Short mmCIF file of C-alpha atoms and ligand atoms in Angstrom, two decimals:
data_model
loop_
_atom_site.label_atom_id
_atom_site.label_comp_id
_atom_site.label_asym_id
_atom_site.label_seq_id
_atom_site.Cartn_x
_atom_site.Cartn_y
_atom_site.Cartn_z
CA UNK A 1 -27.10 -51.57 4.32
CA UNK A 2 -29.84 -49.30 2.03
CA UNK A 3 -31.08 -47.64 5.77
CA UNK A 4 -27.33 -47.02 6.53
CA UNK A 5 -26.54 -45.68 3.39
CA UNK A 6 -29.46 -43.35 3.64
CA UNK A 7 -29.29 -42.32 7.37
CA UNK A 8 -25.68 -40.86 6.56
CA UNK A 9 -26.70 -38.92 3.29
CA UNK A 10 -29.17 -37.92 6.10
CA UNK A 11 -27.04 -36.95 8.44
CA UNK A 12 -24.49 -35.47 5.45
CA UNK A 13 -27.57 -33.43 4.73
CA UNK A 14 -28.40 -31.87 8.53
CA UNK A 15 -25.05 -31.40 8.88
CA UNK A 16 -24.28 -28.97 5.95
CA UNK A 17 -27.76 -26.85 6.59
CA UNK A 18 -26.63 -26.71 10.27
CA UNK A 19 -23.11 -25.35 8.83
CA UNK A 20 -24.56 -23.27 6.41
CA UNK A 21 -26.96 -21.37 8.83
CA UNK A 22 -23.72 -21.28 11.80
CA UNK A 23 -22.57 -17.48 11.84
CA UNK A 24 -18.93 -18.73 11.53
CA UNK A 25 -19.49 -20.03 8.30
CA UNK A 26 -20.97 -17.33 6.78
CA UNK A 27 -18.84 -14.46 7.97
CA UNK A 28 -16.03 -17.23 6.75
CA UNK A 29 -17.99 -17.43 3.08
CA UNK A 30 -18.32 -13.67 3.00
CA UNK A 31 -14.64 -13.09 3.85
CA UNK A 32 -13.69 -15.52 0.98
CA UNK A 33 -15.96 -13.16 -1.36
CA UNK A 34 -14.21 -10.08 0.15
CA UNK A 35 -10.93 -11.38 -0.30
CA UNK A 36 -11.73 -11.83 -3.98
CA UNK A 37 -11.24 -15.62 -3.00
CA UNK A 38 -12.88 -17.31 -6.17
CA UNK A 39 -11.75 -20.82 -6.83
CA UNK A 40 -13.13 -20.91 -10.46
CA UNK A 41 -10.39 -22.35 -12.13
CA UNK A 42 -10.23 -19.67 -15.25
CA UNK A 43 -10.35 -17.16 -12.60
CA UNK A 44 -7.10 -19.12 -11.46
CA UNK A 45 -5.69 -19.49 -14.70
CA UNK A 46 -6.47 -16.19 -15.52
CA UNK A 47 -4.22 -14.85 -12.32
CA UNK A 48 -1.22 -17.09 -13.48
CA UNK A 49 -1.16 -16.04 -16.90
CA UNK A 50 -0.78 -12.34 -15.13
CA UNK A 51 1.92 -13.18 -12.55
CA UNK A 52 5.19 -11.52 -13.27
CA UNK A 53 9.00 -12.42 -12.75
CA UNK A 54 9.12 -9.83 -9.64
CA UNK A 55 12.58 -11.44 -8.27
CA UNK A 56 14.22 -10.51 -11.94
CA UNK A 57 12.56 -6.60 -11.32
CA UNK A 58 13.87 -6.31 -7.71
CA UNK A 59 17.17 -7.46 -9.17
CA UNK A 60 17.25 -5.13 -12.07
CA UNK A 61 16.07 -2.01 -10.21
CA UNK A 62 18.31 -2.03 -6.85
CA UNK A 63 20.78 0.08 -6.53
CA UNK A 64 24.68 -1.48 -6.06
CA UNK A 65 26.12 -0.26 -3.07
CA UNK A 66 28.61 1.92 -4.68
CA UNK A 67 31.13 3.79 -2.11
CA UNK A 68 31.31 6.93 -4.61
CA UNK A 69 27.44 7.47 -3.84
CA UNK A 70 26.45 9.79 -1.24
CA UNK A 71 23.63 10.33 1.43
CA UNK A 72 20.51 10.21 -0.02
CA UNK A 73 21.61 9.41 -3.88
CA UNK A 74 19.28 5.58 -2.87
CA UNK A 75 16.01 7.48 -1.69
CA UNK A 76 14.98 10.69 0.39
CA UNK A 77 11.14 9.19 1.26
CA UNK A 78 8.14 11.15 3.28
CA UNK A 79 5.48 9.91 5.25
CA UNK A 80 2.16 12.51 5.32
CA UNK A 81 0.65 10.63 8.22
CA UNK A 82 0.21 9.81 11.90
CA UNK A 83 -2.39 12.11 14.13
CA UNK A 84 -4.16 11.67 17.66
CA UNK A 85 -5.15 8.52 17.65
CA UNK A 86 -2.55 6.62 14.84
CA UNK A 87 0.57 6.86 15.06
CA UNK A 88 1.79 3.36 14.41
CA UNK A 89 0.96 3.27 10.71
CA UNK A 90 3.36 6.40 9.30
CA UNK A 91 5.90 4.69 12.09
CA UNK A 92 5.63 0.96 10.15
CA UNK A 93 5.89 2.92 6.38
CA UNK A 94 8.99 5.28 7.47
CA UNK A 95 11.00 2.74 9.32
CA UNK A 96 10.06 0.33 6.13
CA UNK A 97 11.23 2.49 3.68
CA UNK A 98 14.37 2.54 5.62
CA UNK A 99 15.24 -1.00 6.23
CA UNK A 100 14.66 -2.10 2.66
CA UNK A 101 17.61 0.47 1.91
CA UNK A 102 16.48 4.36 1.41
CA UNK A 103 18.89 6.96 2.59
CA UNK A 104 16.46 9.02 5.00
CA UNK A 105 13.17 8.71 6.20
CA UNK A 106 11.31 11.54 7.12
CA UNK A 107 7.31 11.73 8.95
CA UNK A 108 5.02 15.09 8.63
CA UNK A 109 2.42 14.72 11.26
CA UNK A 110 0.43 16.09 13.91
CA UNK A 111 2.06 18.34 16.77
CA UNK A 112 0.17 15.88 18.96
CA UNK A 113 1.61 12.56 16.95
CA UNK A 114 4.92 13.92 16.56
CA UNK A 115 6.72 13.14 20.05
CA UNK A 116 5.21 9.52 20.05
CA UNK A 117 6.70 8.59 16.34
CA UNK A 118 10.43 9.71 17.48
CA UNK A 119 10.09 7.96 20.23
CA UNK A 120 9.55 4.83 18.51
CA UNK A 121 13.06 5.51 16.62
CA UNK A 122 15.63 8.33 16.08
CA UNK A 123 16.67 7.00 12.74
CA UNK A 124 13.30 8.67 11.54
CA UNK A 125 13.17 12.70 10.75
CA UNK A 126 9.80 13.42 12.13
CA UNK A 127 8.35 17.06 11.72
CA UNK A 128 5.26 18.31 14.19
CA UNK A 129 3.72 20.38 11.25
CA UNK A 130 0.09 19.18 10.58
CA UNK A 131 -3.02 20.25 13.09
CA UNK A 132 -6.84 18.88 13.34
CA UNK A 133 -9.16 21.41 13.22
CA UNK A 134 -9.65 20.46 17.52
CA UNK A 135 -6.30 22.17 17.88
CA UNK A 136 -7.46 25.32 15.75
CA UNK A 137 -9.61 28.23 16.27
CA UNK A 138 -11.98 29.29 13.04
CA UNK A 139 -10.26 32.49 12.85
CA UNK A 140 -6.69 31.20 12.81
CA UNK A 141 -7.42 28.17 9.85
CA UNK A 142 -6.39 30.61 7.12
CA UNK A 143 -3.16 31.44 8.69
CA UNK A 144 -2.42 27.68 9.94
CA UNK A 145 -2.76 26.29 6.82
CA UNK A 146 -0.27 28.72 4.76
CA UNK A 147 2.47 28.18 7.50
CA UNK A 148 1.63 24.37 6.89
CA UNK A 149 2.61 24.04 3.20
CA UNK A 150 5.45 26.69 3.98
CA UNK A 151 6.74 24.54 6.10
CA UNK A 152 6.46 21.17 4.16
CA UNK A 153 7.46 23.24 0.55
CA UNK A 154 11.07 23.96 2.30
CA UNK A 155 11.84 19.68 2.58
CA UNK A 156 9.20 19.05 -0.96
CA UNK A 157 12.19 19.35 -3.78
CA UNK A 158 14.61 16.47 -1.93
CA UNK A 159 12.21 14.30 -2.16
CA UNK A 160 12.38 11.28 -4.28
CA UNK A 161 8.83 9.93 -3.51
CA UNK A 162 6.22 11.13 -0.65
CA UNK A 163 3.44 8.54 1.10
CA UNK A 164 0.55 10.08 1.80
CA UNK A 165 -2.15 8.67 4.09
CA UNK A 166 -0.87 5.85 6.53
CA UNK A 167 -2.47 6.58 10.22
CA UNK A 168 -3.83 10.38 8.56
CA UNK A 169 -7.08 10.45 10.04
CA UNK A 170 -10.44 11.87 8.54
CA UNK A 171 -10.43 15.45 10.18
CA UNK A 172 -11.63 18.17 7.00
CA UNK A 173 -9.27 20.96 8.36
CA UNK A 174 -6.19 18.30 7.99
CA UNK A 175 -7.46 16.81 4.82
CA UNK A 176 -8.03 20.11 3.34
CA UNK A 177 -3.72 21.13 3.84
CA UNK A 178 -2.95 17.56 2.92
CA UNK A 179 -4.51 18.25 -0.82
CA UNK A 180 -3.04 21.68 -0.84
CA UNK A 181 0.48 19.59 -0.27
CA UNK A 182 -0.39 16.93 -2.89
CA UNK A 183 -0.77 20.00 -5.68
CA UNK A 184 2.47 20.97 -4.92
CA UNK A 185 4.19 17.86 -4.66
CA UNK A 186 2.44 16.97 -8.42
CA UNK A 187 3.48 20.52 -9.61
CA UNK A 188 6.80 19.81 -8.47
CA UNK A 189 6.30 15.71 -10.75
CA UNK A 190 7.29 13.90 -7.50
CA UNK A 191 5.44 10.53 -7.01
CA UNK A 192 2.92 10.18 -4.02
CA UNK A 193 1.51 6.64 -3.04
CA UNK A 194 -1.68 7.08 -1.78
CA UNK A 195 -2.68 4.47 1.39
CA UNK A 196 -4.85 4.52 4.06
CA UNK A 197 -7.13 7.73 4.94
CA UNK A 198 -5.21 9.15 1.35
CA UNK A 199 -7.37 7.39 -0.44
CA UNK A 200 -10.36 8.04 1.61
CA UNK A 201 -9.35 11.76 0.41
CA UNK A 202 -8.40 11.32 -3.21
CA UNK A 203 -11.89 8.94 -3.35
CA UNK A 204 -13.61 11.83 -2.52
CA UNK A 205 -11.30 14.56 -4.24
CA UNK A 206 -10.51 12.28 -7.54
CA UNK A 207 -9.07 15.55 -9.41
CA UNK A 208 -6.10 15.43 -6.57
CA UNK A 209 -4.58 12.25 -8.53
CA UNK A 210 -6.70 12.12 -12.01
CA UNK A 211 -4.36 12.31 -15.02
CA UNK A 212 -0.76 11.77 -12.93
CA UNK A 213 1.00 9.18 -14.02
CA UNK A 214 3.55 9.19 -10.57
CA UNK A 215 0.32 8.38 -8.52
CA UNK A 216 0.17 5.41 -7.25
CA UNK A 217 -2.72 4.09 -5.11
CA UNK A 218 -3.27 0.81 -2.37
CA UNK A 219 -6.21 0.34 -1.59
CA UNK A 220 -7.41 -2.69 0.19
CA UNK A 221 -10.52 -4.26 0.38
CA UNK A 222 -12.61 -1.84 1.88
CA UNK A 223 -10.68 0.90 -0.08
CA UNK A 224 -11.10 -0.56 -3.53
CA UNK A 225 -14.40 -0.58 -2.72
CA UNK A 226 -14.94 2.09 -1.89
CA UNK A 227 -13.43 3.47 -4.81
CA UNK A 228 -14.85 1.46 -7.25
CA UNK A 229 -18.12 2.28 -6.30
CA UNK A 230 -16.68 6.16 -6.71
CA UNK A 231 -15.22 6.07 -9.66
CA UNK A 232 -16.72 3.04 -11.84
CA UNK A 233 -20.81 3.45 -10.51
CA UNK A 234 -20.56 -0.33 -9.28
CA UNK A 235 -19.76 -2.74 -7.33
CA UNK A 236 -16.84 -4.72 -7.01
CA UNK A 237 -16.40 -7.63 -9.61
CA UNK A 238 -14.37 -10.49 -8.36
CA UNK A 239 -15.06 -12.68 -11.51
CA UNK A 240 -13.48 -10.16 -13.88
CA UNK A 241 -11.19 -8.32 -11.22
CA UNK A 242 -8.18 -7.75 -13.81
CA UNK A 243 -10.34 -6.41 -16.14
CA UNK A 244 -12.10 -4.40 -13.46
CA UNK A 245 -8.90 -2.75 -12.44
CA UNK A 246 -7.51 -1.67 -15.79
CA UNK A 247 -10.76 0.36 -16.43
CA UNK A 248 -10.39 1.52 -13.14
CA UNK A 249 -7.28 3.08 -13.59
CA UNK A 250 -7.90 4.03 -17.24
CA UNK A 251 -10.83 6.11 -15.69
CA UNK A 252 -8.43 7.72 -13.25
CA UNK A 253 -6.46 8.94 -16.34
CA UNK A 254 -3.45 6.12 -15.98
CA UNK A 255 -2.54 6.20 -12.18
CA UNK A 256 -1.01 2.93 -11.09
CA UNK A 257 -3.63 1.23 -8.43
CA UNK A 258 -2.25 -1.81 -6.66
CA UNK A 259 -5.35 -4.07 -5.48
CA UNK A 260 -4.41 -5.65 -2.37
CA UNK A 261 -5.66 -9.30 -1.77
CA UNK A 262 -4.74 -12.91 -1.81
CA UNK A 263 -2.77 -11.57 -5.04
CA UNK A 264 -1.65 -8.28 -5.44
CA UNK A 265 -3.29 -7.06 -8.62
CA UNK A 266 -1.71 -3.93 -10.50
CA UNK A 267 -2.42 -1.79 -12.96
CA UNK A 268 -1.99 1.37 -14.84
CA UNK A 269 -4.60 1.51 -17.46
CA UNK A 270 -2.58 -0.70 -19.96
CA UNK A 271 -1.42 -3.54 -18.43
CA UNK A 272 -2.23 -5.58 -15.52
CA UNK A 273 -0.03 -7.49 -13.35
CA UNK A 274 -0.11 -10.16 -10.54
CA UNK A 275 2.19 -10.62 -7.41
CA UNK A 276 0.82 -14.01 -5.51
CA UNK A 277 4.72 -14.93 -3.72
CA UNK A 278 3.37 -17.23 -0.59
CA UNK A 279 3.07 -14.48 1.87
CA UNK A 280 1.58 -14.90 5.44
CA UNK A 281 -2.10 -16.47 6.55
CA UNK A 282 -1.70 -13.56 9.51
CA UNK A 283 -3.73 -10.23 8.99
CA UNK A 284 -2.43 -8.26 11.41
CA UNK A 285 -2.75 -4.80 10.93
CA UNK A 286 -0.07 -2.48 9.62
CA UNK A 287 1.25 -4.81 6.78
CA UNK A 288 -0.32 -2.38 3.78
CA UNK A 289 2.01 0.35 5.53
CA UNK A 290 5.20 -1.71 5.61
CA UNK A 291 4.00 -2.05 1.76
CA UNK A 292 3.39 1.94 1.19
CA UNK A 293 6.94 2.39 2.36
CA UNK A 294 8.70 -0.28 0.36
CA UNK A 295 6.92 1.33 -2.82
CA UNK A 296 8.23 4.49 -2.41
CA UNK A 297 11.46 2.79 -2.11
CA UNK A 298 11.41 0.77 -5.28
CA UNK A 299 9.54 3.29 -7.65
CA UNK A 300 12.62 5.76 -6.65
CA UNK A 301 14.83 3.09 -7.58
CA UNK A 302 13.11 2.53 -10.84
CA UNK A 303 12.95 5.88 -12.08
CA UNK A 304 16.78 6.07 -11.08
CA UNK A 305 17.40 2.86 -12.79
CA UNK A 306 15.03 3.62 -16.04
CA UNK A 307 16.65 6.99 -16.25
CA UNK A 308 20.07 5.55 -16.36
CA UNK A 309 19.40 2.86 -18.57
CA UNK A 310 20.85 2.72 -22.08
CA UNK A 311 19.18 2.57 -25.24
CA UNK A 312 19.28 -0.95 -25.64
CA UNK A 313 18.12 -1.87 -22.30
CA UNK A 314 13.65 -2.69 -22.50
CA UNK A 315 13.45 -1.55 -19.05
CA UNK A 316 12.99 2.03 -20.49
CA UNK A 317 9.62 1.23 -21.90
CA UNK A 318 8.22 -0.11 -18.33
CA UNK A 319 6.22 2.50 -16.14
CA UNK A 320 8.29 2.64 -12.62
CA UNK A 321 5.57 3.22 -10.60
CA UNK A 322 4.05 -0.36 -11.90
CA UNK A 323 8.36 -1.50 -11.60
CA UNK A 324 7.93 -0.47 -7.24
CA UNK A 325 4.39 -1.47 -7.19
CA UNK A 326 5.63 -5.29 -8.22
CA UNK A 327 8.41 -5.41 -5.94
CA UNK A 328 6.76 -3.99 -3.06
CA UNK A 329 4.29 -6.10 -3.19
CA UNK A 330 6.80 -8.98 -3.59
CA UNK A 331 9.14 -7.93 -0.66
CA UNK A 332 6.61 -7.42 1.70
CA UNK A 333 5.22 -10.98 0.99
CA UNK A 334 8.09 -13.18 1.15
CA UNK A 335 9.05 -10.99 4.75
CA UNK A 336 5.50 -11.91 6.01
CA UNK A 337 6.35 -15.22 5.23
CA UNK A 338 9.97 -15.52 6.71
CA UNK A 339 8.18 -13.64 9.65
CA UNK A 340 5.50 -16.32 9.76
CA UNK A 341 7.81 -19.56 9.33
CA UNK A 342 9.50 -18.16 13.07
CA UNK A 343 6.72 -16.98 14.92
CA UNK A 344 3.50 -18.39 13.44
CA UNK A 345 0.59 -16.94 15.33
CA UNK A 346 1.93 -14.46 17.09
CA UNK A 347 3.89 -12.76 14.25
CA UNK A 348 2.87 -8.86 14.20
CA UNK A 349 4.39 -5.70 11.85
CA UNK A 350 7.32 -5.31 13.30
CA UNK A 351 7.87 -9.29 13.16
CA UNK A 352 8.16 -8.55 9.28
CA UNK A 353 9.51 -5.29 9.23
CA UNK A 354 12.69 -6.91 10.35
CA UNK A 355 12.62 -9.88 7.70
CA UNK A 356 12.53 -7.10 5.07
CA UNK A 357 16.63 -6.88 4.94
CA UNK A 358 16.79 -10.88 5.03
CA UNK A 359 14.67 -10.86 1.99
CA UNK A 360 16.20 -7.90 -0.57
CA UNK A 361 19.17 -9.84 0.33
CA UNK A 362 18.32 -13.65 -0.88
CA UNK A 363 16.99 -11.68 -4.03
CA UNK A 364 19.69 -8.87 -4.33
CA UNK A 365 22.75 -9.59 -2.59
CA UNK A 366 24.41 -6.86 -0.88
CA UNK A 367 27.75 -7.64 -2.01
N1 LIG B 401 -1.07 0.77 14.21
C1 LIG B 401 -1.65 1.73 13.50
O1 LIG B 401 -1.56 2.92 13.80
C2 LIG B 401 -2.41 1.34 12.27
C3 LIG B 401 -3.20 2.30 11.70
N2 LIG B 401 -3.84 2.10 10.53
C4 LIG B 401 -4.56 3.25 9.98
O2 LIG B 401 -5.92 3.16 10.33
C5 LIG B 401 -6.66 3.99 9.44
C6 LIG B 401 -7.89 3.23 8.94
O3 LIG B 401 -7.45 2.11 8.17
P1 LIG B 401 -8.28 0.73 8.08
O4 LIG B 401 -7.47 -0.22 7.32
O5 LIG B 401 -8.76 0.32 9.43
O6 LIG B 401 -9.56 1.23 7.25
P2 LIG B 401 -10.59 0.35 6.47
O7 LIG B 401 -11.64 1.27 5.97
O8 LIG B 401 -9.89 -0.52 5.49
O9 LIG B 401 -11.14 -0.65 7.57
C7 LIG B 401 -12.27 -0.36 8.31
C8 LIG B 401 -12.91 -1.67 8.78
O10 LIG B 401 -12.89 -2.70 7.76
C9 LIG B 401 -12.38 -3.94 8.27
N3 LIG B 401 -11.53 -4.63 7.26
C10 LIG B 401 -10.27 -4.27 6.89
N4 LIG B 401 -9.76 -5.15 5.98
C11 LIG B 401 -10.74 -6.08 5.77
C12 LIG B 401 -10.82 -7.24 4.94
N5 LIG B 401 -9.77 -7.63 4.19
N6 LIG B 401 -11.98 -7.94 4.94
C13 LIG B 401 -13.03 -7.57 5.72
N7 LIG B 401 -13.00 -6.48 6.53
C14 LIG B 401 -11.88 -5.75 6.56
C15 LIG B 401 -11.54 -3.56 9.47
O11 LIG B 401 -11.56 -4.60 10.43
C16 LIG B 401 -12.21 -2.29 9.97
O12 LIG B 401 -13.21 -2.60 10.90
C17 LIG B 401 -5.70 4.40 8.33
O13 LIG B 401 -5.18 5.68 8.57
C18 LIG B 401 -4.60 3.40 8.47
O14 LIG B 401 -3.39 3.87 7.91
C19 LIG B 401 -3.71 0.86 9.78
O15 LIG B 401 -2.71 1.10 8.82
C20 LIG B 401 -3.35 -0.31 10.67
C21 LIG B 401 -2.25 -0.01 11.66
N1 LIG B 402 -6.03 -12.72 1.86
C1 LIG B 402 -4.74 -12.49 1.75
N2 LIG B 402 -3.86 -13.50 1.52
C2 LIG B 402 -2.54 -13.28 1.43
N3 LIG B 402 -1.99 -12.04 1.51
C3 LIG B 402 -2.80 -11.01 1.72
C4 LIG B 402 -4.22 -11.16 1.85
N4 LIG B 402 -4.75 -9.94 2.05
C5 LIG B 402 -3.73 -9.08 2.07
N5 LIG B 402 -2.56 -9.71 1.87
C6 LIG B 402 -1.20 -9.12 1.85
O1 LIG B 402 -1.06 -8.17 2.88
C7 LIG B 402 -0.69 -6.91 2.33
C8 LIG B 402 -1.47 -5.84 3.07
O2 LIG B 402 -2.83 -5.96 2.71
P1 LIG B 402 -4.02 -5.57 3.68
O3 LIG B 402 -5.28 -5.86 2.98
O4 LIG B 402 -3.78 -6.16 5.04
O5 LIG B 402 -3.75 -3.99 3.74
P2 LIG B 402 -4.33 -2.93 4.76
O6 LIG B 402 -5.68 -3.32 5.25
O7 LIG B 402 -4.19 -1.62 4.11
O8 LIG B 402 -3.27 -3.03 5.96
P3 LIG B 402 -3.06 -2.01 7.16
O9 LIG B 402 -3.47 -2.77 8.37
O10 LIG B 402 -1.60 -1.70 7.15
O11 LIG B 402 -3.89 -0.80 6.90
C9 LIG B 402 -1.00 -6.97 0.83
O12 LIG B 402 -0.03 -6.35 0.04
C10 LIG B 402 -0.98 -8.46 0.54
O13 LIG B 402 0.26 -8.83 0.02
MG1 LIG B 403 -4.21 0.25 5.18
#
């Protein structure tokens, strides 16, 4: 019974070295610390004490459907994105943005990106304005770049929120128009969310967003990172990760960063907040720009809503962009996991892209 007893502790033993040295398990350990997958259970009960009542913010902030409104009075949203090689990510924000309710959608990309994105849809306005520095001779930057912003200033003033970065690419030539564009569009107090290669930009160029309080940035793993590393001179804390992101955005003079993760965590520098609705165990790519979009949807709708409010009403004293960041993040997660519940492993972007309607309307009825 004793030799029994001991061969299996043993074999208990062998078999957790063998698991512990297997590749699988340790790419699946580090993927857990990535995620910022602690199970300490203060870290847990730290998270809950954060989560917020995002159903009661879509609720407040969504617009009635009101037949005296007209075209674009429930969101006028741009895309700066899409090149050579992406042009599915501004595609997934735009056509987002759209289906959880804004009036017009419009894309600024590449003349190479452009034909590809309208011929994914024709509900999306898609303008062939941007060039990589491939397409442009060293004598002719100066000139390219001034018709550039000329041409993006005559749409900038209708716009109720602009999304810069999904599917952008890293070229220096585009990157450099793309910050001359975000001065304007900050001159002109319109919000940007910053995704994708944005933030590999405004990581780099902090000044772009330091000190605007209608940035908004959403950065994932690799992005926070990234950032963090940037901005903070460490590394990423996963122990402390509330506290971690409220001195990161403090330091970027009160932007609003929304950590992506197995919670959403956001912040502006005075509060933090947690969005962890069941969403979907599938990563497929694309899902952060179906979230880009439905920010820009919901901080419009904010601002609209906080602007309208009357005196009595609390939601005055909430910062919008932290309003859209929380129901977003919330939208996009119960749509993952509508998308999920029909087509399990195979569910991909567009899967949830069209559970975004079904899900503003169990939360926000139409009529
Ligand atoms: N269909 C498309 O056109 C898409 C284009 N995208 C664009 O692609 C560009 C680069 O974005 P990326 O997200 O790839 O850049 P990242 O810097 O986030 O990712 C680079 C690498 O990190 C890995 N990685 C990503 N998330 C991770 C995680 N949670 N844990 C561990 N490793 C992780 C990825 O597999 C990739 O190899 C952006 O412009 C983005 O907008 C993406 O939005 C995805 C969809
Ligand atoms: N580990 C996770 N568990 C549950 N949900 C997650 C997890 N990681 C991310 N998400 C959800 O997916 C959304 C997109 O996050 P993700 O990290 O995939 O962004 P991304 O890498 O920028 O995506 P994209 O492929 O569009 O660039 C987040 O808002 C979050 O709600
Ligand atoms: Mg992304």
């Amino acid at each position: 019974m004793r030799d029994g007893m001991n061969s299996r502790i043993l074999l208990d033993a062998a078999k957790s070295c063998i698991l512990a040295s297997s590749p699988v398990f340790r790419r699946q350990q580090f993927l857990i610390r990535c995620v910022g997958g602690s199970t300490d259970q203060r870290d847990m009960q730290a998270l809950r004490s954060l989560e917020v009542d995002s159903q009661s913010i879509i609720r407040a902030i969504t617009p009635a459907l009101d037949p005296t409104r007209h075209k674009g009075q429930a969101g006028n949203i741009a895309v700066i994105g899409g090149c050579r090689e992406y042009t599915g990510a501004p595609y997934f924000s735009a056509i987002s943005a759209l289906k959880i309710g804004a009036d017009l959608s419009h894309v600024f990309c590449t003349t190479d990106a452009a034909p590809v994105i309208k011929s994914y849809s024709p509900e999306l306005i898609v303008h062939p304005v941007l060039e990589e520095s491939y397409n442009v001779g060293e004598e002719h930057k100066s000139s390219i770049a001034s018709k550039v912003l000329a041409e993006v200033d005559k749409w900038l003033e209708r716009f109720d929120c602009l999304v810069v970065g999904p599917g952008l690419g890293r070229d220096p030539f585009l990157l450099d128009c793309v910050s001359e564009i975000m001065r304007h569009a900050r001159q002109s107090n319109i919000p940007i969310v910053i995704d994708g290669d944005g933030l590999f930009l405004v990581t780099n160029n902090l000044e772009l967003v330091s000190g605007y309080a209608l940035a908004v940035l959403t950065p994932n793993v690799n992005e926070y990172k990234r950032l963090v590393q940037k901005v903070l001179s460490s590394e990423v804390n996963d122990i402390d990760a509330p506290q971690q992101l409220l001195s990161l955005a403090k330091q970027i003079g009160g932007v609003t960063i929304l950590r992506k993760g197995n919670s959403d965590l956001i912040s502006d520098g005075d509060t933090v907040k947690s969005v962890s609705v069941y969403g979907s165990p599938r990563r497929c790519g694309g899902q952060g720009d179906i979230l880009s979009g439905s920010v820009a949807v919901f901080l419009s709708w904010a601002r609209q809503h906080i602007l309208a409010a009357d005196s009595n009403s609390n939601i005055r004293f909430k910062n919008p962009t932290v309003l859209g960041c929380i129901a977003g993040s919330a939208i996009l997660r119960k749509a993952a996991s509508l998308a999920f519940s029909n087509k399990k492993r195979s569910t991909v972007t567009g899967d949830i892209i069209e559970c975004l309607g079904k899900s503003l309307e169990d939360i926000s009825p139409a009529s």
